[in-house]
mmCIF file of C-alpha atoms and ligand atoms in Angstrom:
data_model
loop_
_atom_site.group_PDB
_atom_site.id
_atom_site.type_symbol
_atom_site.label_atom_id
_atom_site.label_comp_id
_atom_site.label_asym_id
_atom_site.label_seq_id
_atom_site.Cartn_x
_atom_site.Cartn_y
_atom_site.Cartn_z
ATOM 1 C CA MET P 9 0.000 0.000 0.000
ATOM 2 C CA GLN P 10 1.270 3.477 -0.832
ATOM 3 C CA ARG P 11 1.801 5.926 2.019
ATOM 4 C CA MET P 12 -0.057 9.215 1.744
ATOM 5 C CA PRO P 13 2.304 11.784 0.211
ATOM 6 C CA ASN P 14 3.244 14.951 1.983
ATOM 7 C CA ALA P 15 0.783 17.719 1.133
ATOM 8 C CA ILE P 16 2.567 21.004 1.683
ATOM 9 C CA GLN P 17 1.750 24.687 1.267
ATOM 10 C CA LEU P 18 4.353 26.404 -0.912
ATOM 11 C CA THR P 19 4.315 29.406 1.433
ATOM 12 C CA ASP P 20 5.455 27.126 4.291
ATOM 13 C CA LEU P 21 8.625 26.120 2.428
ATOM 14 C CA SER P 22 11.948 27.935 2.634
ATOM 15 C CA PRO P 23 13.907 28.100 -0.645
ATOM 16 C CA ASP P 24 16.232 25.371 0.655
ATOM 17 C CA GLU P 25 13.312 23.135 1.607
ATOM 18 C CA LEU P 26 11.900 23.499 -1.910
ATOM 19 C CA VAL P 27 15.290 22.507 -3.325
ATOM 20 C CA GLY P 28 15.303 19.490 -1.009
ATOM 21 C CA LEU P 29 11.956 18.346 -2.422
ATOM 22 C CA TYR P 30 13.387 18.265 -5.943
ATOM 23 C CA ALA P 31 16.983 17.098 -5.378
ATOM 24 C CA TYR P 32 18.117 14.331 -7.718
ATOM 25 C CA PRO P 33 19.069 11.017 -6.127
ATOM 26 C CA ALA P 34 22.660 11.321 -4.879
ATOM 27 C CA GLY P 35 25.400 10.550 -7.395
ATOM 28 C CA PRO P 36 23.441 8.670 -10.075
ATOM 29 C CA ALA P 37 25.730 6.112 -11.753
ATOM 30 C CA ALA P 38 23.638 6.149 -14.931
ATOM 31 C CA PRO P 39 21.322 8.739 -16.519
ATOM 32 C CA TYR P 40 18.315 9.335 -14.281
ATOM 33 C CA ILE P 41 15.436 10.580 -16.386
ATOM 34 C CA ARG P 42 13.199 13.183 -14.780
ATOM 35 C CA VAL P 43 10.391 14.576 -16.934
ATOM 36 C CA ASN P 44 8.697 17.921 -16.291
ATOM 37 C CA PHE P 45 5.342 19.036 -17.657
ATOM 38 C CA VAL P 46 2.592 21.518 -16.926
ATOM 39 C CA THR P 47 -1.013 20.627 -17.682
ATOM 40 C CA SER P 48 -4.421 22.232 -17.263
ATOM 41 C CA ILE P 49 -6.966 20.553 -14.965
ATOM 42 C CA ASP P 50 -8.667 19.077 -18.037
ATOM 43 C CA GLY P 51 -5.383 17.658 -19.337
ATOM 44 C CA ALA P 52 -4.312 20.141 -22.008
ATOM 45 C CA VAL P 53 -0.575 20.364 -22.642
ATOM 46 C CA SER P 54 -0.678 23.732 -24.354
ATOM 47 C CA VAL P 55 -2.796 26.748 -25.213
ATOM 48 C CA ASP P 56 -2.654 27.737 -28.865
ATOM 49 C CA GLY P 57 0.283 25.376 -29.399
ATOM 50 C CA ARG P 58 2.485 26.624 -26.575
ATOM 51 C CA SER P 59 2.823 25.714 -22.929
ATOM 52 C CA GLY P 60 3.345 29.320 -21.779
ATOM 53 C CA GLY P 61 -0.403 29.900 -21.446
ATOM 54 C CA LEU P 62 -0.491 27.288 -18.679
ATOM 55 C CA GLY P 63 2.385 28.679 -16.646
ATOM 56 C CA THR P 64 1.867 30.233 -13.221
ATOM 57 C CA PRO P 65 4.446 31.869 -10.942
ATOM 58 C CA ALA P 66 4.765 28.650 -8.892
ATOM 59 C CA ASP P 67 5.253 26.556 -12.027
ATOM 60 C CA LYS P 68 7.867 28.972 -13.366
ATOM 61 C CA ARG P 69 9.711 28.823 -10.057
ATOM 62 C CA VAL P 70 9.910 25.026 -10.096
ATOM 63 C CA PHE P 71 10.669 24.986 -13.854
ATOM 64 C CA GLY P 72 13.711 27.187 -13.147
ATOM 65 C CA LEU P 73 14.778 25.144 -10.130
ATOM 66 C CA LEU P 74 14.595 21.881 -12.089
ATOM 67 C CA ARG P 75 16.807 23.411 -14.771
ATOM 68 C CA SER P 76 19.283 24.554 -12.128
ATOM 69 C CA LEU P 77 19.529 21.022 -10.764
ATOM 70 C CA ALA P 78 20.018 19.254 -14.117
ATOM 71 C CA ASP P 79 23.116 18.313 -16.147
ATOM 72 C CA VAL P 80 21.157 18.320 -19.386
ATOM 73 C CA ILE P 81 17.752 19.407 -20.657
ATOM 74 C CA VAL P 82 16.377 17.005 -23.251
ATOM 75 C CA VAL P 83 13.525 17.992 -25.577
ATOM 76 C CA GLY P 84 11.869 16.630 -28.667
ATOM 77 C CA ALA P 85 12.295 18.644 -31.841
ATOM 78 C CA GLY P 86 8.571 19.500 -31.918
ATOM 79 C CA THR P 87 8.887 21.287 -28.589
ATOM 80 C CA ALA P 88 12.154 22.972 -29.542
ATOM 81 C CA ARG P 89 10.443 24.361 -32.658
ATOM 82 C CA ALA P 90 7.103 25.288 -31.030
ATOM 83 C CA GLU P 91 8.725 26.947 -28.023
ATOM 84 C CA ASN P 92 11.670 28.472 -29.915
ATOM 85 C CA TYR P 93 14.185 26.856 -27.557
ATOM 86 C CA GLY P 94 17.457 28.573 -26.783
ATOM 87 C CA ALA P 95 20.276 27.753 -24.385
ATOM 88 C CA ALA P 96 19.436 27.369 -20.695
ATOM 89 C CA HIS P 97 20.369 30.405 -18.625
ATOM 90 C CA THR P 98 20.674 29.443 -14.989
ATOM 91 C CA ASP P 99 22.072 31.208 -11.932
ATOM 92 C CA SER P 100 25.706 30.142 -11.677
ATOM 93 C CA THR P 101 25.939 30.844 -7.929
ATOM 94 C CA LEU P 102 22.907 28.655 -7.288
ATOM 95 C CA ARG P 103 24.305 25.904 -9.549
ATOM 96 C CA THR P 104 27.547 25.871 -7.587
ATOM 97 C CA ARG P 105 25.711 25.828 -4.259
ATOM 98 C CA LEU P 106 23.473 22.956 -5.389
ATOM 99 C CA TRP P 107 26.554 21.011 -6.424
ATOM 100 C CA HIS P 108 28.220 21.447 -3.050
ATOM 101 C CA HIS P 109 25.080 20.128 -1.332
ATOM 102 C CA GLY P 110 25.071 17.059 -3.604
ATOM 103 C CA PHE P 111 21.682 17.929 -5.111
ATOM 104 C CA GLY P 112 22.738 18.496 -8.731
ATOM 105 C CA GLY P 113 23.972 21.712 -10.318
ATOM 106 C CA ASP P 114 27.559 22.175 -11.445
ATOM 107 C CA PRO P 115 30.865 22.666 -9.584
ATOM 108 C CA ASP P 116 31.758 25.684 -11.756
ATOM 109 C CA GLY P 117 28.230 27.028 -12.002
ATOM 110 C CA ALA P 118 28.048 26.230 -15.719
ATOM 111 C CA ALA P 119 24.553 26.031 -17.186
ATOM 112 C CA PRO P 120 23.012 22.692 -18.188
ATOM 113 C CA ARG P 121 23.303 21.738 -21.837
ATOM 114 C CA VAL P 122 20.257 21.471 -24.097
ATOM 115 C CA ALA P 123 19.872 18.294 -26.171
ATOM 116 C CA VAL P 124 17.256 18.053 -28.923
ATOM 117 C CA VAL P 125 16.027 14.635 -30.043
ATOM 118 C CA THR P 126 15.115 14.508 -33.722
ATOM 119 C CA SER P 127 14.751 11.791 -36.368
ATOM 120 C CA SER P 128 15.119 14.253 -39.203
ATOM 121 C CA ALA P 129 17.671 16.777 -37.894
ATOM 122 C CA ALA P 130 15.379 19.295 -39.609
ATOM 123 C CA LEU P 131 16.137 22.144 -37.246
ATOM 124 C CA ASP P 132 16.783 25.706 -38.334
ATOM 125 C CA PRO P 133 20.517 26.389 -37.881
ATOM 126 C CA THR P 134 19.721 30.102 -37.530
ATOM 127 C CA SER P 135 17.233 29.491 -34.684
ATOM 128 C CA ARG P 136 17.872 30.538 -31.086
ATOM 129 C CA LEU P 137 19.052 27.058 -30.190
ATOM 130 C CA PHE P 138 22.228 27.634 -32.200
ATOM 131 C CA THR P 139 22.636 31.401 -31.956
ATOM 132 C CA ASP P 140 21.910 31.965 -28.254
ATOM 133 C CA THR P 141 25.010 32.374 -26.115
ATOM 134 C CA GLY P 142 25.404 29.523 -23.654
ATOM 135 C CA ALA P 143 26.404 25.900 -23.407
ATOM 136 C CA ARG P 144 26.998 24.073 -26.690
ATOM 137 C CA PRO P 145 23.737 22.496 -27.908
ATOM 138 C CA ILE P 146 23.494 18.772 -28.577
ATOM 139 C CA VAL P 147 21.456 17.256 -31.402
ATOM 140 C CA ILE P 148 20.661 13.573 -30.890
ATOM 141 C CA THR P 149 19.565 12.203 -34.219
ATOM 142 C CA THR P 150 19.633 9.222 -36.546
ATOM 143 C CA SER P 151 21.767 7.778 -39.307
ATOM 144 C CA ALA P 152 18.744 8.154 -41.631
ATOM 145 C CA ALA P 153 18.569 11.933 -41.144
ATOM 146 C CA PRO P 154 19.787 13.807 -44.233
ATOM 147 C CA ALA P 155 23.545 14.360 -44.057
ATOM 148 C CA GLU P 156 23.161 17.992 -45.153
ATOM 149 C CA ASN P 157 20.875 18.690 -42.162
ATOM 150 C CA LYS P 158 23.410 17.206 -39.759
ATOM 151 C CA ARG P 159 26.267 19.087 -41.406
ATOM 152 C CA ALA P 160 24.409 22.409 -41.193
ATOM 153 C CA LEU P 161 23.728 21.913 -37.471
ATOM 154 C CA ALA P 162 27.334 20.914 -36.770
ATOM 155 C CA GLU P 163 28.507 24.016 -38.659
ATOM 156 C CA ALA P 164 26.097 26.074 -36.539
ATOM 157 C CA GLY P 165 27.978 24.820 -33.471
ATOM 158 C CA ALA P 166 25.984 21.804 -32.323
ATOM 159 C CA GLN P 167 27.423 18.528 -31.134
ATOM 160 C CA VAL P 168 25.603 16.141 -33.456
ATOM 161 C CA ILE P 169 25.254 12.551 -32.247
ATOM 162 C CA GLU P 170 23.760 9.665 -34.195
ATOM 163 C CA ALA P 171 21.864 7.365 -31.833
ATOM 164 C CA GLY P 172 19.636 5.157 -33.940
ATOM 165 C CA GLU P 173 18.743 4.350 -37.504
ATOM 166 C CA ALA P 174 15.268 5.836 -38.065
ATOM 167 C CA THR P 175 14.417 6.967 -34.526
ATOM 168 C CA VAL P 176 16.260 7.470 -31.251
ATOM 169 C CA SER P 177 15.359 4.679 -28.829
ATOM 170 C CA ALA P 178 15.362 5.356 -25.105
ATOM 171 C CA ASP P 179 18.333 3.014 -24.643
ATOM 172 C CA ARG P 180 20.382 4.804 -27.290
ATOM 173 C CA LEU P 181 19.429 8.157 -25.764
ATOM 174 C CA ARG P 182 20.574 7.013 -22.339
ATOM 175 C CA ASP P 183 23.802 5.627 -23.810
ATOM 176 C CA ALA P 184 24.516 8.911 -25.596
ATOM 177 C CA LEU P 185 23.945 10.914 -22.409
ATOM 178 C CA ALA P 186 25.998 8.457 -20.334
ATOM 179 C CA GLU P 187 28.877 8.825 -22.782
ATOM 180 C CA LEU P 188 28.788 12.586 -22.211
ATOM 181 C CA ARG P 189 28.589 11.988 -18.429
ATOM 182 C CA LEU P 190 25.244 13.798 -18.342
ATOM 183 C CA ARG P 191 23.361 11.865 -15.674
ATOM 184 C CA ARG P 192 20.902 14.255 -14.123
ATOM 185 C CA VAL P 193 18.518 14.391 -17.037
ATOM 186 C CA LEU P 194 15.584 16.786 -17.227
ATOM 187 C CA CYS P 195 13.267 16.003 -20.124
ATOM 188 C CA GLU P 196 10.963 18.936 -20.861
ATOM 189 C CA GLY P 197 8.798 16.990 -23.306
ATOM 190 C CA GLY P 198 7.042 17.066 -25.520
ATOM 191 C CA PRO P 199 4.252 14.515 -25.669
ATOM 192 C CA ALA P 200 5.769 12.367 -28.446
ATOM 193 C CA LEU P 201 9.170 12.040 -26.780
ATOM 194 C CA PHE P 202 7.568 11.461 -23.379
ATOM 195 C CA GLY P 203 5.353 8.758 -24.910
ATOM 196 C CA ASP P 204 8.424 7.033 -26.344
ATOM 197 C CA LEU P 205 10.186 7.157 -22.983
ATOM 198 C CA ILE P 206 7.156 5.742 -21.141
ATOM 199 C CA THR P 207 6.685 2.858 -23.567
ATOM 200 C CA ALA P 208 10.393 2.047 -23.241
ATOM 201 C CA GLY P 209 10.113 1.990 -19.429
ATOM 202 C CA ALA P 210 12.741 4.728 -19.246
ATOM 203 C CA VAL P 211 11.010 7.354 -17.101
ATOM 204 C CA ASP P 212 12.377 7.524 -13.572
ATOM 205 C CA GLU P 213 10.140 10.354 -12.433
ATOM 206 C CA LEU P 214 7.609 12.950 -13.483
ATOM 207 C CA CYS P 215 7.312 16.430 -12.055
ATOM 208 C CA LEU P 216 3.838 17.575 -13.045
ATOM 209 C CA THR P 217 2.305 20.961 -12.435
ATOM 210 C CA VAL P 218 -1.471 21.185 -12.554
ATOM 211 C CA SER P 219 -2.391 24.695 -13.574
ATOM 212 C CA PRO P 220 -5.679 25.943 -12.125
ATOM 213 C CA MET P 221 -7.573 26.325 -15.382
ATOM 214 C CA LEU P 222 -9.722 24.514 -17.901
ATOM 215 C CA VAL P 223 -8.780 24.777 -21.569
ATOM 216 C CA ALA P 224 -10.870 22.396 -23.733
ATOM 217 C CA GLY P 225 -10.117 22.785 -27.460
ATOM 218 C CA THR P 226 -8.080 20.221 -29.392
ATOM 219 C CA GLU P 227 -4.923 20.447 -27.300
ATOM 220 C CA ARG P 228 -3.038 17.189 -26.684
ATOM 221 C CA ARG P 229 -2.257 15.445 -23.413
ATOM 222 C CA ILE P 230 1.239 15.191 -21.952
ATOM 223 C CA ALA P 231 2.152 11.779 -23.434
ATOM 224 C CA VAL P 232 1.193 10.126 -26.695
ATOM 225 C CA SER P 233 2.409 6.895 -28.268
ATOM 226 C CA PRO P 234 1.037 4.246 -30.623
ATOM 227 C CA ASN P 235 0.656 1.743 -27.774
ATOM 228 C CA ALA P 236 -0.221 2.148 -24.107
ATOM 229 C CA MET P 237 2.232 1.158 -21.373
ATOM 230 C CA PRO P 238 0.671 1.398 -17.886
ATOM 231 C CA THR P 239 3.522 2.312 -15.540
ATOM 232 C CA PRO P 240 2.922 2.375 -11.763
ATOM 233 C CA MET P 241 4.211 5.527 -10.083
ATOM 234 C CA HIS P 242 4.080 6.759 -6.532
ATOM 235 C CA CYS P 243 3.654 10.300 -5.332
ATOM 236 C CA ARG P 244 6.617 11.924 -3.558
ATOM 237 C CA HIS P 245 4.885 15.188 -2.781
ATOM 238 C CA LEU P 246 2.026 17.556 -3.483
ATOM 239 C CA VAL P 247 2.725 21.248 -3.016
ATOM 240 C CA PHE P 248 -0.132 23.719 -3.107
ATOM 241 C CA ALA P 249 0.472 27.303 -4.200
ATOM 242 C CA GLU P 250 -1.809 30.136 -3.111
ATOM 243 C CA ASP P 251 -3.181 30.632 -6.636
ATOM 244 C CA GLY P 252 -4.389 27.011 -6.846
ATOM 245 C CA THR P 253 -1.393 25.613 -8.744
ATOM 246 C CA ILE P 254 -0.527 22.067 -7.613
ATOM 247 C CA LEU P 255 3.102 20.966 -7.903
ATOM 248 C CA THR P 256 3.543 17.204 -7.881
ATOM 249 C CA ARG P 257 6.467 14.787 -8.041
ATOM 250 C CA TRP P 258 5.917 11.167 -9.056
ATOM 251 C CA GLU P 259 8.555 8.432 -8.943
ATOM 252 C CA ARG P 260 8.499 5.131 -10.768
ATOM 253 C CA SER P 261 7.512 2.442 -8.293
ATOM 254 C CA HIS P 262 10.107 -0.086 -9.417
ATOM 255 C CA THR P 263 13.296 1.657 -10.445
ATOM 256 C CA ARG P 264 15.785 -0.203 -12.595
HETATM 257 N N1 NAP S 30 2.867 21.641 -21.142
HETATM 258 C C1 NAP S 30 4.134 21.321 -21.211
HETATM 259 O O1 NAP S 30 4.788 21.208 -20.172
HETATM 260 C C2 NAP S 30 4.790 21.053 -22.536
HETATM 261 C C3 NAP S 30 6.084 20.553 -22.600
HETATM 262 C C4 NAP S 30 6.647 20.289 -23.836
HETATM 263 C C5 NAP S 30 5.922 20.520 -24.977
HETATM 264 N N2 NAP S 30 4.676 21.005 -24.906
HETATM 265 C C6 NAP S 30 3.892 21.263 -26.123
HETATM 266 O O2 NAP S 30 3.889 20.091 -26.907
HETATM 267 C C7 NAP S 30 3.780 20.469 -28.283
HETATM 268 C C8 NAP S 30 4.823 19.706 -29.105
HETATM 269 O O3 NAP S 30 4.433 18.362 -29.134
HETATM 270 P P1 NAP S 30 5.244 17.245 -29.947
HETATM 271 O O4 NAP S 30 4.615 15.933 -29.689
HETATM 272 O O5 NAP S 30 5.503 17.730 -31.325
HETATM 273 O O6 NAP S 30 6.591 17.332 -29.170
HETATM 274 P P2 NAP S 30 7.951 16.581 -29.156
HETATM 275 O O7 NAP S 30 7.872 15.235 -28.553
HETATM 276 O O8 NAP S 30 8.811 17.574 -28.509
HETATM 277 O O9 NAP S 30 8.377 16.512 -30.682
HETATM 278 C C9 NAP S 30 8.107 15.480 -31.562
HETATM 279 C C10 NAP S 30 9.268 15.438 -32.508
HETATM 280 O O10 NAP S 30 10.461 15.218 -31.737
HETATM 281 C C11 NAP S 30 11.284 14.275 -32.382
HETATM 282 N N3 NAP S 30 11.243 13.053 -31.609
HETATM 283 C C12 NAP S 30 10.475 12.750 -30.531
HETATM 284 N N4 NAP S 30 10.772 11.528 -30.087
HETATM 285 C C13 NAP S 30 11.740 11.053 -30.892
HETATM 286 C C14 NAP S 30 12.476 9.847 -30.941
HETATM 287 N N5 NAP S 30 12.267 8.853 -30.072
HETATM 288 N N6 NAP S 30 13.404 9.700 -31.918
HETATM 289 C C15 NAP S 30 13.646 10.672 -32.797
HETATM 290 N N7 NAP S 30 12.980 11.844 -32.828
HETATM 291 C C16 NAP S 30 12.043 12.014 -31.871
HETATM 292 C C17 NAP S 30 10.713 14.110 -33.779
HETATM 293 O O11 NAP S 30 11.301 15.182 -34.474
HETATM 294 P P3 NAP S 30 11.562 15.261 -36.049
HETATM 295 O O12 NAP S 30 10.227 15.520 -36.641
HETATM 296 O O13 NAP S 30 12.492 16.406 -36.218
HETATM 297 O O14 NAP S 30 12.155 13.983 -36.491
HETATM 298 C C18 NAP S 30 9.229 14.328 -33.539
HETATM 299 O O15 NAP S 30 8.534 14.725 -34.698
HETATM 300 C C19 NAP S 30 3.961 21.970 -28.353
HETATM 301 O O16 NAP S 30 2.685 22.546 -28.479
HETATM 302 C C20 NAP S 30 4.538 22.307 -26.993
HETATM 303 O O17 NAP S 30 4.174 23.597 -26.579
HETATM 304 C C21 NAP S 30 4.086 21.290 -23.707
#
């Protein structure tokens, strides 16, 4: 039987206590895949094609903290395009402090890298991802992706890694990240990549914000895949913000 999770008011938490709620497991030996999403109460993953319409101050605070804790931010190409992804800009003092407490972060305060997963490598080399100042972007793609796409992204400064023939499997993704010694993984979606990770049994945890609104429309849910893969999870915490936002953390019940 699962124990009741801690239900906490955000206003009762000090900044350090909030960090403690989201710390990665100490010293992961292999990539630990944390996924972060925000959803409306009725399950929409976006408003007019972007997640920004769902964000609340509490969600933005945790979104930033999760980035500060991570070694790498992994996103599907659909999200990188829709959200016009750039480099991650984190607070270097906080990153260093997190590192010294063993929570994540970086010893030198360097920002986490951004890795985009794409079958096609059809990303715009003039987009923010490649022109923003910050850590060198990573493109994790396939041998089937057109060579000219891969060349253009490498010339734009990306580290281009082939990790699969037609698609990037979860195992190949983990191997690629392990090779780069990027173990505290924060996957920021989107639904197609998350669906692939769930069906591969590769999700270690989900941080899910429920935004206090209904959306309706034709928006998608947070995970989609051709086949279902029921995956038991248990709740680590529920944090309630004053505006009705609910911050949750779910861990896979049987970790590998
Ligand atoms: N609410 C939230 O927290 C949140 C978070 C993230 C995204 N979103 C929303 O989700 C929407 C985007 O959805 P989406 O399903 O297009 O997102 P996605 O999963 O980010 O992108 C799908 C694309 O990513 C690549 N991809 C995904 N898995 C792959 C794999 N295993 N191997 C190789 N390539 C893979 C493919 O790119 P190629 O086509 O280049 O091959 C695929 O077409 C946007 O509206 C965004 O705002 C919301």
